[in-house]
């Protein structure tokens, strides 16, 4: 880990690891990153009775920003310049991609199981691919379209809890609908990131986006202070905020950017699905949530669709 972080701090970015050892180190960093990220789902679900969602979002963004600031000290002047020039671009990116996405996810965890939330949120890369096809001109093959259909069929199975009557009666759980909203927000965020060009290395740009997400979540946090009776200060709040802000916030983001710097964005992004696996495992053992047949069916459909969409390239098909 220290060797990898040194590469990132020095601003050294590699499309792929130079040696098998570096590649394995990056994969280990990313696996640990997604374990910490899965822990956020567990912490938020556990703290739901005590700590309102936007309070967790606000402090996660604030302390993650503060945690990462020392790692980008050499870029402060550059960051200030880009923030001044692109404030009205960076603010909506942070608001949509981090603040609103997490606000929807954390609220969803008050209404749905961590297992459901983790599984349904796992389809955001597929939604991002669809939006890229619509807004950026990326092309989908017919085989990829079939994969997309499989993915969303899996989501439907999970949110309907395997009951067709839920679909016909449109009787969906509020939490599951909020996760779908989070998927949409994060997918639009990925398209915006691709579309907008801000001349900054990845980690300094992330710090600016985290800062903008802190600003965007502040009004919701203020509303909770005034209106939510769960606003108290006890060990539950402190424990939940401490986890989502540092191990599940700043450290997780640092590990992810380090993994990308060594392994390359394309390969690193594939490891995202470990988050879903870790969420299911942790929710089962730590929260006592139950796995059902419809979870297995949904996971199978989503996984098959993801494999099809990600492995089949437009140039590989005659369609």
Short mmCIF file of C-alpha atoms in Angstrom, two decimals, residues 18 47 70 173:
data_model
loop_
_atom_site.label_atom_id
_atom_site.label_comp_id
_atom_site.label_asym_id
_atom_site.label_seq_id
_atom_site.Cartn_x
_atom_site.Cartn_y
_atom_site.Cartn_z
CA UNK A 18 4.44 -2.49 -14.86
CA UNK A 47 -27.35 3.93 12.31
CA UNK A 70 -2.82 17.01 2.59
CA UNK A 173 -40.81 -0.32 -1.79
#
